[in-house]
Short mmCIF file of C-alpha atoms in Angstrom, two decimals:
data_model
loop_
_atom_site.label_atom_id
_atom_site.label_comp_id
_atom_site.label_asym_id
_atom_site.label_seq_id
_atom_site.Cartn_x
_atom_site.Cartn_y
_atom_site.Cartn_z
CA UNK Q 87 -111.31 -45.02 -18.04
CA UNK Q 88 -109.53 -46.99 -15.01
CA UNK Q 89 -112.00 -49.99 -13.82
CA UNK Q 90 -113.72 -51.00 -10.63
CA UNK Q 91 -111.83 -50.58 -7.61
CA UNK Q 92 -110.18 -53.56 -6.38
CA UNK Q 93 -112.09 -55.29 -3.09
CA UNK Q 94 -110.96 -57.88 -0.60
CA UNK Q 95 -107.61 -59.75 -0.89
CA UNK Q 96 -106.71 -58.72 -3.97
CA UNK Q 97 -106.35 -54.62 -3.23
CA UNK Q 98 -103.84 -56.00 -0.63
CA UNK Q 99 -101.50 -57.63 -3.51
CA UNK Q 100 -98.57 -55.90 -3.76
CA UNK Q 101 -96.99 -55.22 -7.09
CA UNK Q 102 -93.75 -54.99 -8.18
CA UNK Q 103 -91.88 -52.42 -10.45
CA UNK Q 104 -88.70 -52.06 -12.03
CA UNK Q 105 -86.80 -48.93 -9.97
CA UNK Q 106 -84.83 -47.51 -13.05
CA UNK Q 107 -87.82 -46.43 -14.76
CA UNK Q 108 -89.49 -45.07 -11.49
CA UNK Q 109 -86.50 -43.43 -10.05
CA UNK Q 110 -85.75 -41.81 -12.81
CA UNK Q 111 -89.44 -41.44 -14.30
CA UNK Q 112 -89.36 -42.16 -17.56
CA UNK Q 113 -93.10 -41.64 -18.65
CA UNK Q 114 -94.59 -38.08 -17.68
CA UNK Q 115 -97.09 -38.28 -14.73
CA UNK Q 116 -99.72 -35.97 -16.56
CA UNK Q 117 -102.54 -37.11 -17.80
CA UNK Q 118 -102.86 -35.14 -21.20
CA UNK Q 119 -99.52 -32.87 -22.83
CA UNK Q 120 -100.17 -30.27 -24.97
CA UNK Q 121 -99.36 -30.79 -28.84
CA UNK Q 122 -96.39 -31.07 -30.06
CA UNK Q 123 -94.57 -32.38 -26.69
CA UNK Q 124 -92.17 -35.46 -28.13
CA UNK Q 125 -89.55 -34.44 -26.60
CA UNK Q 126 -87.47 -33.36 -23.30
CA UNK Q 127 -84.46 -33.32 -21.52
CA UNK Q 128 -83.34 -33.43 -18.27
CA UNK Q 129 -79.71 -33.17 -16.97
CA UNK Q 130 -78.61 -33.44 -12.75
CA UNK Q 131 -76.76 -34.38 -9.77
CA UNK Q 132 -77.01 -37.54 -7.68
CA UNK Q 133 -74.67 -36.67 -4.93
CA UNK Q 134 -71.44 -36.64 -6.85
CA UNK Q 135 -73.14 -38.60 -10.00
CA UNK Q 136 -73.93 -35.88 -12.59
CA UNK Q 137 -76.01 -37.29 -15.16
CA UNK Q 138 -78.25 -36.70 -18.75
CA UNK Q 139 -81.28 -38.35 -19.43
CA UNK Q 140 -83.61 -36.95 -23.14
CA UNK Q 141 -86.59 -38.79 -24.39
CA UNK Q 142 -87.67 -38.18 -28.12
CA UNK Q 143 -90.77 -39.99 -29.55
CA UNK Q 144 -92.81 -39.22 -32.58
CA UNK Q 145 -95.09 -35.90 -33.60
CA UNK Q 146 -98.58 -37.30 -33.76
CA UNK Q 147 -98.21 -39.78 -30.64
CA UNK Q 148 -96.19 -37.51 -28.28
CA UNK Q 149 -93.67 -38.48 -25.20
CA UNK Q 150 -94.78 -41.65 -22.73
CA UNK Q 151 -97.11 -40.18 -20.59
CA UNK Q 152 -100.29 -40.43 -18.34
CA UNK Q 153 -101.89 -43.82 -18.14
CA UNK Q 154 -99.00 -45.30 -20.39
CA UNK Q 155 -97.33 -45.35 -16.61
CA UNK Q 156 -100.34 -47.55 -15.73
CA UNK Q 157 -100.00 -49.75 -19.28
CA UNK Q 158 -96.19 -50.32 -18.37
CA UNK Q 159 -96.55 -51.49 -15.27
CA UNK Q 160 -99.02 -53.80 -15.82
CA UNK Q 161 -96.38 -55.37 -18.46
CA UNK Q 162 -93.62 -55.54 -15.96
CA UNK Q 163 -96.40 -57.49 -13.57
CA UNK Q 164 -97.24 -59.71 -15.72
CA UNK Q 165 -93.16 -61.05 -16.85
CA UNK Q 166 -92.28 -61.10 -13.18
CA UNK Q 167 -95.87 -63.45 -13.13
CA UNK Q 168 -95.34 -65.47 -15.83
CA UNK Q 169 -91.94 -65.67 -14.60
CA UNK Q 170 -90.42 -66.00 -18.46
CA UNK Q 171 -86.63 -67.60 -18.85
CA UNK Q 172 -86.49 -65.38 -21.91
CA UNK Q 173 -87.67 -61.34 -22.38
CA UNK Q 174 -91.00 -62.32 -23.56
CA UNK Q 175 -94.61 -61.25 -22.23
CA UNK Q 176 -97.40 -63.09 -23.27
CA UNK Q 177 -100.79 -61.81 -22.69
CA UNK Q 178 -104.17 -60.53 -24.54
CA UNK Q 179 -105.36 -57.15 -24.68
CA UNK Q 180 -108.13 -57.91 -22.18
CA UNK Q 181 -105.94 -59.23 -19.65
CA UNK Q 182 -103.68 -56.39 -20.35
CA UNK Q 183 -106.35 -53.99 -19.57
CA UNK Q 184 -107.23 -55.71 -16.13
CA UNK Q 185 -104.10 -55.52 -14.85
CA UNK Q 186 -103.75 -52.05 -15.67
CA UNK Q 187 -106.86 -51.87 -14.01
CA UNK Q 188 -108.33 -50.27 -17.55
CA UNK Q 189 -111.81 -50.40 -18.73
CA UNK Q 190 -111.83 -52.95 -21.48
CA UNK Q 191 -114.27 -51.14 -23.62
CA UNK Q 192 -113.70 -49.37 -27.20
CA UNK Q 193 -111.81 -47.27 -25.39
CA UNK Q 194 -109.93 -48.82 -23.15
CA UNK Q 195 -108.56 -50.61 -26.59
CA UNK Q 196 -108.37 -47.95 -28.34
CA UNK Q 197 -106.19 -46.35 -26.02
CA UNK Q 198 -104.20 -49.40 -24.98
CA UNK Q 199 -102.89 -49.57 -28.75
CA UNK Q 200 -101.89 -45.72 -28.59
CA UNK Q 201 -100.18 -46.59 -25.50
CA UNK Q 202 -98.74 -49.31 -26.93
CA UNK Q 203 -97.26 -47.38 -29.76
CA UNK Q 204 -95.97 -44.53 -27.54
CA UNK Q 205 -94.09 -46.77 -25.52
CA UNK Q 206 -92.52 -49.20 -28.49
CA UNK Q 207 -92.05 -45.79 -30.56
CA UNK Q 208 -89.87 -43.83 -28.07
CA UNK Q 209 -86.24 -43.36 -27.99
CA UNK Q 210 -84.38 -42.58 -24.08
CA UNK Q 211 -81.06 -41.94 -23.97
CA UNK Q 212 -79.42 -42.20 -20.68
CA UNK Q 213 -75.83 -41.26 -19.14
CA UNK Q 214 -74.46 -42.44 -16.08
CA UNK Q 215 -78.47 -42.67 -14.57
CA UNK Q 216 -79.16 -46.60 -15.46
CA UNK Q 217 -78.31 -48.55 -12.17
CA UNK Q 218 -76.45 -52.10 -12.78
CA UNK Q 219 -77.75 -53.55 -9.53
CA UNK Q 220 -75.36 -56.61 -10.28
CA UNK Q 221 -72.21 -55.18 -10.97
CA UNK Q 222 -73.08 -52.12 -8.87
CA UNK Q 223 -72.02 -49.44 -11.01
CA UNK Q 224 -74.14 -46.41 -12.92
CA UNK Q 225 -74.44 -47.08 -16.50
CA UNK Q 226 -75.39 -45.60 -19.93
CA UNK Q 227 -77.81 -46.97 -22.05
CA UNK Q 228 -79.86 -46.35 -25.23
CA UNK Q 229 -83.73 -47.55 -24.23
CA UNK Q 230 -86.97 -48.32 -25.20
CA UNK Q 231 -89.46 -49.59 -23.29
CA UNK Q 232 -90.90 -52.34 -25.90
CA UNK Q 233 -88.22 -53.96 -27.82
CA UNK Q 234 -90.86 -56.09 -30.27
CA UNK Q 235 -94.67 -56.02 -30.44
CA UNK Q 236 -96.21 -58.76 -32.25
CA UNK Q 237 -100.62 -59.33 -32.04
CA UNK Q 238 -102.63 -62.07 -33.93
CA UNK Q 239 -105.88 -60.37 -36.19
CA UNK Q 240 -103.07 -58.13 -37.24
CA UNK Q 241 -105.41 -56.76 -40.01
CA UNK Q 242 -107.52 -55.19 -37.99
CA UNK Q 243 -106.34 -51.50 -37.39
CA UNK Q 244 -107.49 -51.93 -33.47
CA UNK Q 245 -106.96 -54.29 -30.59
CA UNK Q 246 -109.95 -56.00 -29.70
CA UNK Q 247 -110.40 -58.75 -26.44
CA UNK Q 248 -109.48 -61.43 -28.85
CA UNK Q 249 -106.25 -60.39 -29.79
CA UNK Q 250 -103.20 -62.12 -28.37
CA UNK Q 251 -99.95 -60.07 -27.67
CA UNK Q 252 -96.65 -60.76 -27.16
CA UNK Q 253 -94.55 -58.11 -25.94
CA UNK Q 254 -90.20 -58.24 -25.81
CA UNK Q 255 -88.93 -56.11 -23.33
CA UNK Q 256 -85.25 -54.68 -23.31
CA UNK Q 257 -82.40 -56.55 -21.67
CA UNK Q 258 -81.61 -53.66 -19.25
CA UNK Q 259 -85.36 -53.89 -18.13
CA UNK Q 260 -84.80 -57.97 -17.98
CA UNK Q 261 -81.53 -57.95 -16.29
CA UNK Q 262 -82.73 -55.50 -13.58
CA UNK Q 263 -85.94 -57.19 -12.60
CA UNK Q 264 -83.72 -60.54 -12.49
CA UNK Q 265 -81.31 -58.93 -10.32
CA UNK Q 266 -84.06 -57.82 -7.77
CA UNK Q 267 -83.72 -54.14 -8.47
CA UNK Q 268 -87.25 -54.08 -8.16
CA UNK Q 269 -89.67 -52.20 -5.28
CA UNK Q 270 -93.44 -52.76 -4.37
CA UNK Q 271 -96.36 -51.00 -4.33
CA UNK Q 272 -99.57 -51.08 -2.74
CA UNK Q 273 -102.84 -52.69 -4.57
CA UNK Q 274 -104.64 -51.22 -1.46
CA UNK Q 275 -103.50 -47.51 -2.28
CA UNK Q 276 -103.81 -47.88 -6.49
CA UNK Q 277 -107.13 -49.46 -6.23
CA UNK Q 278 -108.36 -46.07 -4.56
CA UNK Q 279 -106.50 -43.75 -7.10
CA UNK Q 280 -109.08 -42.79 -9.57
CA UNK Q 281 -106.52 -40.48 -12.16
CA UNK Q 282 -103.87 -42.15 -13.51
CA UNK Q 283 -101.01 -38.95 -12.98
CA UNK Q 284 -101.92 -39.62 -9.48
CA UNK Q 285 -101.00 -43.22 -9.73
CA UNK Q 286 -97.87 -42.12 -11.77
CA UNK Q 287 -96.83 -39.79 -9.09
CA UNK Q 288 -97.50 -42.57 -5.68
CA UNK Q 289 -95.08 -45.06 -7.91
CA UNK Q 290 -92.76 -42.25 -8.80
CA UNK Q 291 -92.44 -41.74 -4.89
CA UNK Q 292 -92.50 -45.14 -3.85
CA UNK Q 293 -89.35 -45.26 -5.65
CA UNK Q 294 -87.50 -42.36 -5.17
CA UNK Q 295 -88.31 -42.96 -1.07
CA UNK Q 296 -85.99 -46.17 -1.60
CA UNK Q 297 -82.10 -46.22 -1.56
CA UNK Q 298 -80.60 -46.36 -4.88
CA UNK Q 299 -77.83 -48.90 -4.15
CA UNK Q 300 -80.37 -50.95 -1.38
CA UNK Q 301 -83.94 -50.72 -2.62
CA UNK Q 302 -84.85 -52.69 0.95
CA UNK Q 303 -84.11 -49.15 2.63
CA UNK Q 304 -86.60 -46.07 2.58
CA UNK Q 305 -86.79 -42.89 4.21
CA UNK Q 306 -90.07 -41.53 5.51
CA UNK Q 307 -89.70 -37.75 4.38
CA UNK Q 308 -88.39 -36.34 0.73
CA UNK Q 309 -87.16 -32.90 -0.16
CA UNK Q 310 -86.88 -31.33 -3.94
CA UNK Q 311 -86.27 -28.22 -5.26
CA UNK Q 312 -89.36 -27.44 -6.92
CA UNK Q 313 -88.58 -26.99 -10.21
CA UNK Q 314 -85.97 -29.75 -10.07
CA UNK Q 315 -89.04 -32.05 -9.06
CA UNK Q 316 -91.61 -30.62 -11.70
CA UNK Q 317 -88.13 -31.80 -14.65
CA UNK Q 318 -88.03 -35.07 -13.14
CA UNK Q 319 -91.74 -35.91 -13.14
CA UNK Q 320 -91.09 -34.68 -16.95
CA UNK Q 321 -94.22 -31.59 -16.92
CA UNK Q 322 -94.82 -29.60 -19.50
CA UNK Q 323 -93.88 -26.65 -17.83
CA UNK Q 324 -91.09 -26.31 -15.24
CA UNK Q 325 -90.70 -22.67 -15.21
CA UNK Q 326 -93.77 -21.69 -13.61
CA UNK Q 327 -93.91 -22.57 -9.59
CA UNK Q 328 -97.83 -21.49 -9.78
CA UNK Q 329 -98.95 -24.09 -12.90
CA UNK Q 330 -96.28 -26.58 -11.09
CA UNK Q 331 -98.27 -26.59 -7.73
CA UNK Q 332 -101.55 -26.35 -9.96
CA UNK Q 333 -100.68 -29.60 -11.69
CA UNK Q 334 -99.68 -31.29 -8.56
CA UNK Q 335 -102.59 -30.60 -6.17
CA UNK Q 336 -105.35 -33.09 -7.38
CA UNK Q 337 -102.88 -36.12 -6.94
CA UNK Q 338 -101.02 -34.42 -3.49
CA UNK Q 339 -104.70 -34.49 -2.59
CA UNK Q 340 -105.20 -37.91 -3.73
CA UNK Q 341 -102.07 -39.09 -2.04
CA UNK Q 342 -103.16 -37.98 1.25
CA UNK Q 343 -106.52 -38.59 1.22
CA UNK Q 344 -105.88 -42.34 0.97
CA UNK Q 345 -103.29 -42.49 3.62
CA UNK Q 346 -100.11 -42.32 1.68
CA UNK Q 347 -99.19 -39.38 2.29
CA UNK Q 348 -99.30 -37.70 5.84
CA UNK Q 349 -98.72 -33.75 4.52
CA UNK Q 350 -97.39 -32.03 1.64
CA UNK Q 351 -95.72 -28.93 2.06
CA UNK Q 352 -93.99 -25.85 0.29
CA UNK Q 353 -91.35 -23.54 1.61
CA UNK Q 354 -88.90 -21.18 0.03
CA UNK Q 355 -88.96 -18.62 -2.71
CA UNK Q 356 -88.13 -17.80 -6.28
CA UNK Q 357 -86.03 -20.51 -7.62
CA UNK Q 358 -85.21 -21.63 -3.93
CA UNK Q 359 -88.70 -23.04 -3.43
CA UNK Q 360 -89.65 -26.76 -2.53
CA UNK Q 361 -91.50 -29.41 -2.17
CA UNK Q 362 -91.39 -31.61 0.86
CA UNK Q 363 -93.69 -35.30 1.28
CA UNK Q 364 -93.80 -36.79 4.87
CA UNK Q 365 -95.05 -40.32 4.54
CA UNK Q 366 -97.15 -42.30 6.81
CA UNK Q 367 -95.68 -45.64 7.97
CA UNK Q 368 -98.24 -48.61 7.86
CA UNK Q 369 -98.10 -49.41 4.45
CA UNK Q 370 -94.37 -51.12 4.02
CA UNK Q 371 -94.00 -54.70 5.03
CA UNK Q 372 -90.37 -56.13 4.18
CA UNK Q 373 -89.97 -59.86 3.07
CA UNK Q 374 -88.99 -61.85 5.73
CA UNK Q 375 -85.15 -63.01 4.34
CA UNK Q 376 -85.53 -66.41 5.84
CA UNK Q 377 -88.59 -67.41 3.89
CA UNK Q 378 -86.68 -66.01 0.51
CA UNK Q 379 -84.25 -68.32 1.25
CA UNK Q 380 -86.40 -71.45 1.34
CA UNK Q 381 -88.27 -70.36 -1.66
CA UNK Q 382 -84.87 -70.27 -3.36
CA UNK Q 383 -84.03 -73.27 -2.50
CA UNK Q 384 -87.00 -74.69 -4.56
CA UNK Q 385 -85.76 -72.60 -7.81
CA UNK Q 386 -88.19 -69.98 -7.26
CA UNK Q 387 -87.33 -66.93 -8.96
CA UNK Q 388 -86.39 -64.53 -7.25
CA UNK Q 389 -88.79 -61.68 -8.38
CA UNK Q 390 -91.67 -64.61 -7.60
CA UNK Q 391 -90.03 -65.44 -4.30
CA UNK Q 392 -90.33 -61.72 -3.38
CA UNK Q 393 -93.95 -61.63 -4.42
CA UNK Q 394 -95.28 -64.53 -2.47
CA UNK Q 395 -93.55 -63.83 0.70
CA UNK Q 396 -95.30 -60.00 0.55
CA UNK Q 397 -98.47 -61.35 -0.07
CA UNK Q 398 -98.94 -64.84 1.00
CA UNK Q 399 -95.76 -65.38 3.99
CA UNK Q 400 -98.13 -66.88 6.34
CA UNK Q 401 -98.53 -69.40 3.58
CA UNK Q 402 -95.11 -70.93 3.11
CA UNK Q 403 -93.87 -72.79 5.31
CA UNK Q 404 -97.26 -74.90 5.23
CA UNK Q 405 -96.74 -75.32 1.42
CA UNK Q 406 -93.06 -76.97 1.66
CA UNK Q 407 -94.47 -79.48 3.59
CA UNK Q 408 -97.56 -79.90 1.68
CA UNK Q 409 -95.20 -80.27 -1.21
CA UNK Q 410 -93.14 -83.05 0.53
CA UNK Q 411 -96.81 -84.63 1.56
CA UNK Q 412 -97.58 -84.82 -2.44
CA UNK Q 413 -94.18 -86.36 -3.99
CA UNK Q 414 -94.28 -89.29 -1.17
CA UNK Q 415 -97.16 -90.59 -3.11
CA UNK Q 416 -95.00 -90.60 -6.00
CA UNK Q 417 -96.94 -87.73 -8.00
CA UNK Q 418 -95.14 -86.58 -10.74
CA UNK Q 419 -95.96 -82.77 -11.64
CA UNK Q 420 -94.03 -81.09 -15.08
CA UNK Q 421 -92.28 -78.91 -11.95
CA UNK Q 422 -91.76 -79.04 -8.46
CA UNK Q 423 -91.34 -75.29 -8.59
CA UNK Q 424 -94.72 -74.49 -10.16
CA UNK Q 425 -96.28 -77.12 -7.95
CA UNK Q 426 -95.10 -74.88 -5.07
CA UNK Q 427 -95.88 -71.65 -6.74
CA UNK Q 428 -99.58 -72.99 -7.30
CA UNK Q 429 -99.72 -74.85 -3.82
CA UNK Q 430 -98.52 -71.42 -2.49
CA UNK Q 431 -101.22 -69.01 -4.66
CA UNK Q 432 -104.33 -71.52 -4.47
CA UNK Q 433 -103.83 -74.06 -1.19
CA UNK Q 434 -107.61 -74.47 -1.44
CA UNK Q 435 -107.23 -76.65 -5.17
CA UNK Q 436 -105.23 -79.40 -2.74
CA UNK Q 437 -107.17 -79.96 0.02
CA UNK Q 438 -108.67 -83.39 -1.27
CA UNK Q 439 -105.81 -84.75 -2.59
CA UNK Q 440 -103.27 -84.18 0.40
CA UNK Q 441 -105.98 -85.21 2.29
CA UNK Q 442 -105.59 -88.45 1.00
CA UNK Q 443 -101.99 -88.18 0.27
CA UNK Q 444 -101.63 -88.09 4.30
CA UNK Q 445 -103.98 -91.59 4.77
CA UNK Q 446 -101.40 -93.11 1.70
CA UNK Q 447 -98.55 -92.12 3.68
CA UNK Q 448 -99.81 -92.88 7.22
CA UNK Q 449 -100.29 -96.33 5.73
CA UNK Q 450 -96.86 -96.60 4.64
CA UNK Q 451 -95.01 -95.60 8.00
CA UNK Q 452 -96.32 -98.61 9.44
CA UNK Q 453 -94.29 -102.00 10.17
CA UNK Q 454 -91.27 -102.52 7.35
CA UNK Q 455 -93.07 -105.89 6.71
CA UNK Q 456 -96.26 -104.22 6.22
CA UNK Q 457 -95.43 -101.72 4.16
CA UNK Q 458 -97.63 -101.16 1.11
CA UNK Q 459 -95.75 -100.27 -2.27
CA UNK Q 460 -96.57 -96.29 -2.73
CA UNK Q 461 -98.34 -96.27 -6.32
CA UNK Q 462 -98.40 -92.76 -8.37
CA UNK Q 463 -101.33 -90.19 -7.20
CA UNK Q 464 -103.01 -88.62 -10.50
CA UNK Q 465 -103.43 -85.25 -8.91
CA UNK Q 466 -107.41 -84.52 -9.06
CA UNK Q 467 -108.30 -81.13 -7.57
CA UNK Q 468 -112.36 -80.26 -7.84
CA UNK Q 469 -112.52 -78.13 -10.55
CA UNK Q 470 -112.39 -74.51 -9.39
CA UNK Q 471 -116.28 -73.63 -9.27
CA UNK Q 472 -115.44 -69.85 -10.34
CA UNK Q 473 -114.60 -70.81 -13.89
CA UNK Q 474 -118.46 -72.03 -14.81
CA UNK Q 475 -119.72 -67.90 -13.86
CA UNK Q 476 -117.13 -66.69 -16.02
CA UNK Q 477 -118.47 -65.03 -19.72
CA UNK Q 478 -117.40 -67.34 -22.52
CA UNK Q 479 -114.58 -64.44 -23.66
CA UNK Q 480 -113.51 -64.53 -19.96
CA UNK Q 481 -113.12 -68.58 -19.97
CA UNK Q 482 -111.27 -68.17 -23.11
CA UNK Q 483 -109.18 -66.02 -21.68
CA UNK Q 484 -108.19 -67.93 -18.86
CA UNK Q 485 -108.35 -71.02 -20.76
CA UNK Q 486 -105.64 -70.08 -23.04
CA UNK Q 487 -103.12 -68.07 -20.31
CA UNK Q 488 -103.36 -71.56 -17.89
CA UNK Q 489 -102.69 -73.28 -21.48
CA UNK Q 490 -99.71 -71.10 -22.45
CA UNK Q 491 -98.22 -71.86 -18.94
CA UNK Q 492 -98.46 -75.12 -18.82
CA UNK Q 493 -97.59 -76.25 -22.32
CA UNK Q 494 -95.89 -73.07 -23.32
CA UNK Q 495 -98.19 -72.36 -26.19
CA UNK Q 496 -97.30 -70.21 -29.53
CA UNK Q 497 -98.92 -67.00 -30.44
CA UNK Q 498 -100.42 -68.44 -33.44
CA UNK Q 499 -101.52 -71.71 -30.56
CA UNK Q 500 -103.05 -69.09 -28.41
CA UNK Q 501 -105.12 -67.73 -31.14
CA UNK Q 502 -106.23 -70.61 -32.70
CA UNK Q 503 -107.26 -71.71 -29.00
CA UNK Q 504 -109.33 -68.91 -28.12
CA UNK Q 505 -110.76 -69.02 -31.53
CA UNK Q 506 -112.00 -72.43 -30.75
CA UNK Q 507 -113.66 -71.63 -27.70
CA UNK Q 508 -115.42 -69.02 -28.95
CA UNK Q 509 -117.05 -70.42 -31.98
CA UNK Q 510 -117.74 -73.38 -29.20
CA UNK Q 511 -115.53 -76.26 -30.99
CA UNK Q 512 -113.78 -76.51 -27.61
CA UNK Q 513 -115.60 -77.09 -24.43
CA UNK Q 514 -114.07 -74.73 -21.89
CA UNK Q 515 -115.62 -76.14 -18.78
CA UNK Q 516 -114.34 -79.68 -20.25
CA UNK Q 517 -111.31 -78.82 -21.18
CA UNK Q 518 -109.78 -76.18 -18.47
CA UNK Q 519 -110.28 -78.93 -15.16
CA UNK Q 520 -107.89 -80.85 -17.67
CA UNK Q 521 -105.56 -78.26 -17.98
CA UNK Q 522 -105.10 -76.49 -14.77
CA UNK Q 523 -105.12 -79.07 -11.96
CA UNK Q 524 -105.35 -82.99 -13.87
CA UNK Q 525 -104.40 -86.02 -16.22
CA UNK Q 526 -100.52 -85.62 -16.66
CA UNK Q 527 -100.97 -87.18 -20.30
CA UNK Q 528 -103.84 -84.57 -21.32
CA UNK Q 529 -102.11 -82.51 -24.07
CA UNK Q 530 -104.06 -79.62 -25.54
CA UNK Q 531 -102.24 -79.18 -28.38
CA UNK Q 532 -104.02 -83.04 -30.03
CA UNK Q 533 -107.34 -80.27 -29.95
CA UNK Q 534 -105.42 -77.72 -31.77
CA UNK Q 535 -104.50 -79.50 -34.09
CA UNK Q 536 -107.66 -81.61 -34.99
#
């Protein structure tokens, strides 16, 4: 059911997830659990830090598990994208689905809403196990991982591409992710993982490879007991070292065949046995603190800041002054931050304009008598050439998340948008130049509401 395989650039993107639920591992790594499994428990030690965590969900949908892992992530990517000032994510089902890297067929849907359900449905109750990365202490929470679901076309028993979500996630999950108790992963090692347990599993490493108190810090080797590992990766069955190795081999495999891992090996006996994973080193690249700091001085979040200096580092110091080169003219964006941000994530939209922003200001540094008075720039970026090849869905699509960003759009907005588009009332190749790069006094919502 997972989609292409990412290519290029975009398998190098790191993404970033929140290290509670990984550590700990909240949603089962297997792909399938047998009937009846809505339930387990798990009690241990941390170093001197005993702890309880239990998970009960309902009958007919079972525990979290399987490519729910995959579903949940791509939430938590998408808030730390959107970079929300409240708990909210807004998104549609298809876009969902591609950043889960999921099919979006009848099935992909189909088991997106399942997912959904799981995950909104299930009740986690955890002692002394949730990490307060700002007040630095071990705390106890009640949990779920969806707070609120709320879709347009709710009369419709299944998601389809048109339907709009938007998705409340707890405060512990907010609070953490604002604190930076987050960790990266790889888009160059998921886009290879074909099974989702084996995706489950690298993320369920990544994290517990990290320090609990500095996630910045990893070690390159772990050690479990074996069936100490097979109750925190919440199996089906933990009693059984044969059925545990069995269930673990295809992603171990999977793990090492894409360069992950280095080795995998087992040693002991009886209940004495483990599990040991030796890591290879070329995949970790730490954020240069330096450029943080400069991002932060612009009001960049900090979960944003973190994901532009992974992916784009080489990028920001050029942007700040690109930035500078575009106010001087006296443009005027809605935010200097998400002028950066885009400056940042697409430097090829600018190219024109600070091109001509540079002449402007050449012009100006000349003789105090001669200097011309700087008039405001309407930023006008060539449209981006991509968005004409798109399908119409896939212009809506993007039509209505660059909408909701920039004008912070309703669910019922969103809808009506997309709606409009389709049924061809709305010109998308008109109307998204307008949105995403010109004309400061073009507001979308005068179509909506025509």
């Amino acid at each position: 059911m997972a989609g292409k395989k990412r290519q290029g650039e975009e398998a190098q993107i790191r993404r970033y997830h929140e290290l509670n639920v990984a550590r700990q591992n909240l949603i089962a790594i297997q792909r399938q659990i047998p009937e009846g499994y809505s339930s387990w428990s798990y009690h241990g030690i941390s170093g001197e830090q005993e702890f309880k965590i239990s998970c009960s969900g309902k009958p007919d949908l079972g525990v979290p598990h399987g490519l729910d892992s995959d579903v949940y992530a791509a939430i938590l990517s998408l808030y730390m994208k959107q970079g929300s000032e409240d708990s909210k994510v807004s998104c549609s089902a298809y876009e969902l689905l591609k950043e889960a890297n999921i099919d979006p067929s009848g099935k992909g849907y189909a088991a997106l809403q399942r997912s959904l359900e799981r995950l909104y449905s299930s009740q986690y109750e955890i002692k002394s196990a949730w990490r307060d990365h700002t007040s630095k202490k071990w705390m106890s929470v009640t949990f779920q991982h969806i707070v609120r679901m709320a879709q347009t076309q709710s009369e419709l028993e299944n998601l389809t591409a048109a339907s709009q979500l938007e998705i409340t996630l707890p405060e512990e999950i907010v609070n953490s992710i604002r604190a930076g108790y987050i960790f990266p992963t790889s888009g160059r090692v998921l886009s290879q993982l074909d099974q989702p347990n084996s995706r489950a599993l690298y993320r369920t490493l990544e994290a517990n490879r990290r320090d609990a108190l500095d996630p910045l810090r990893q070690v390159n080797e772990l050690h479990f007991n074996l069936f100490d590992w097979a109750r925190i990766l919440k199996l089906a069955v933990t009693d059984d070292a044969y059925r545990i190795r069995r269930s673990l081999e295809r992603s171990h495999e999977d793990l090492v065949r894409v360069g992950y891992l280095r080795e995998v090996q087992y040693s002991g006996r009886a209940d004495n046995q483990q599990v040991s994973y030796v890591f290879e080193t070329g995949y970790e690249r730490i954020p240069d603190p330096d450029l943080l700091q400069l991002l932060h001085e612009k009001r960049v979040a900090r979960t944003k800041a973190l994901e532009l200096v992974q992916n784009f580092p080489e990028r920001i110091h050029t942007a700040l002054v690109q930035l500078d080169v575009l106010l001087s003219t006296g443009y005027k964006p809605r935010s200097k931050t998400g002028l950066l941000i885009d400056i940042i994530e697409h430097p090829e939209r600018y190219q024109a304009q600070l091109a001509q922003s540079a002449e402007l200001v050449q012009s100006i540094d000349g003789p105090e008598k001669e200097k011309p008075v700087a008039k405001p720039v309407a930023l006008e970026v060539a449209p981006d050439d991509s968005f004409e090849q798109l399908s119409l869905d896939q212009k809506a699509q993007r039509l209505v998340k660059t909408a909701e960003f920039r004008y912070r759009l309703s669910l019922i907005e969103k809808d009506i948008l997309h709606s409009m588009v389709m049924d061809g009332t709305i010109n998308a190749d008109e109307v998204f130049p307008k949105v995403a790069y010109s004309l400061n006094d073009f507001d979308i919502r005068t179509l909506l509401s025509s």
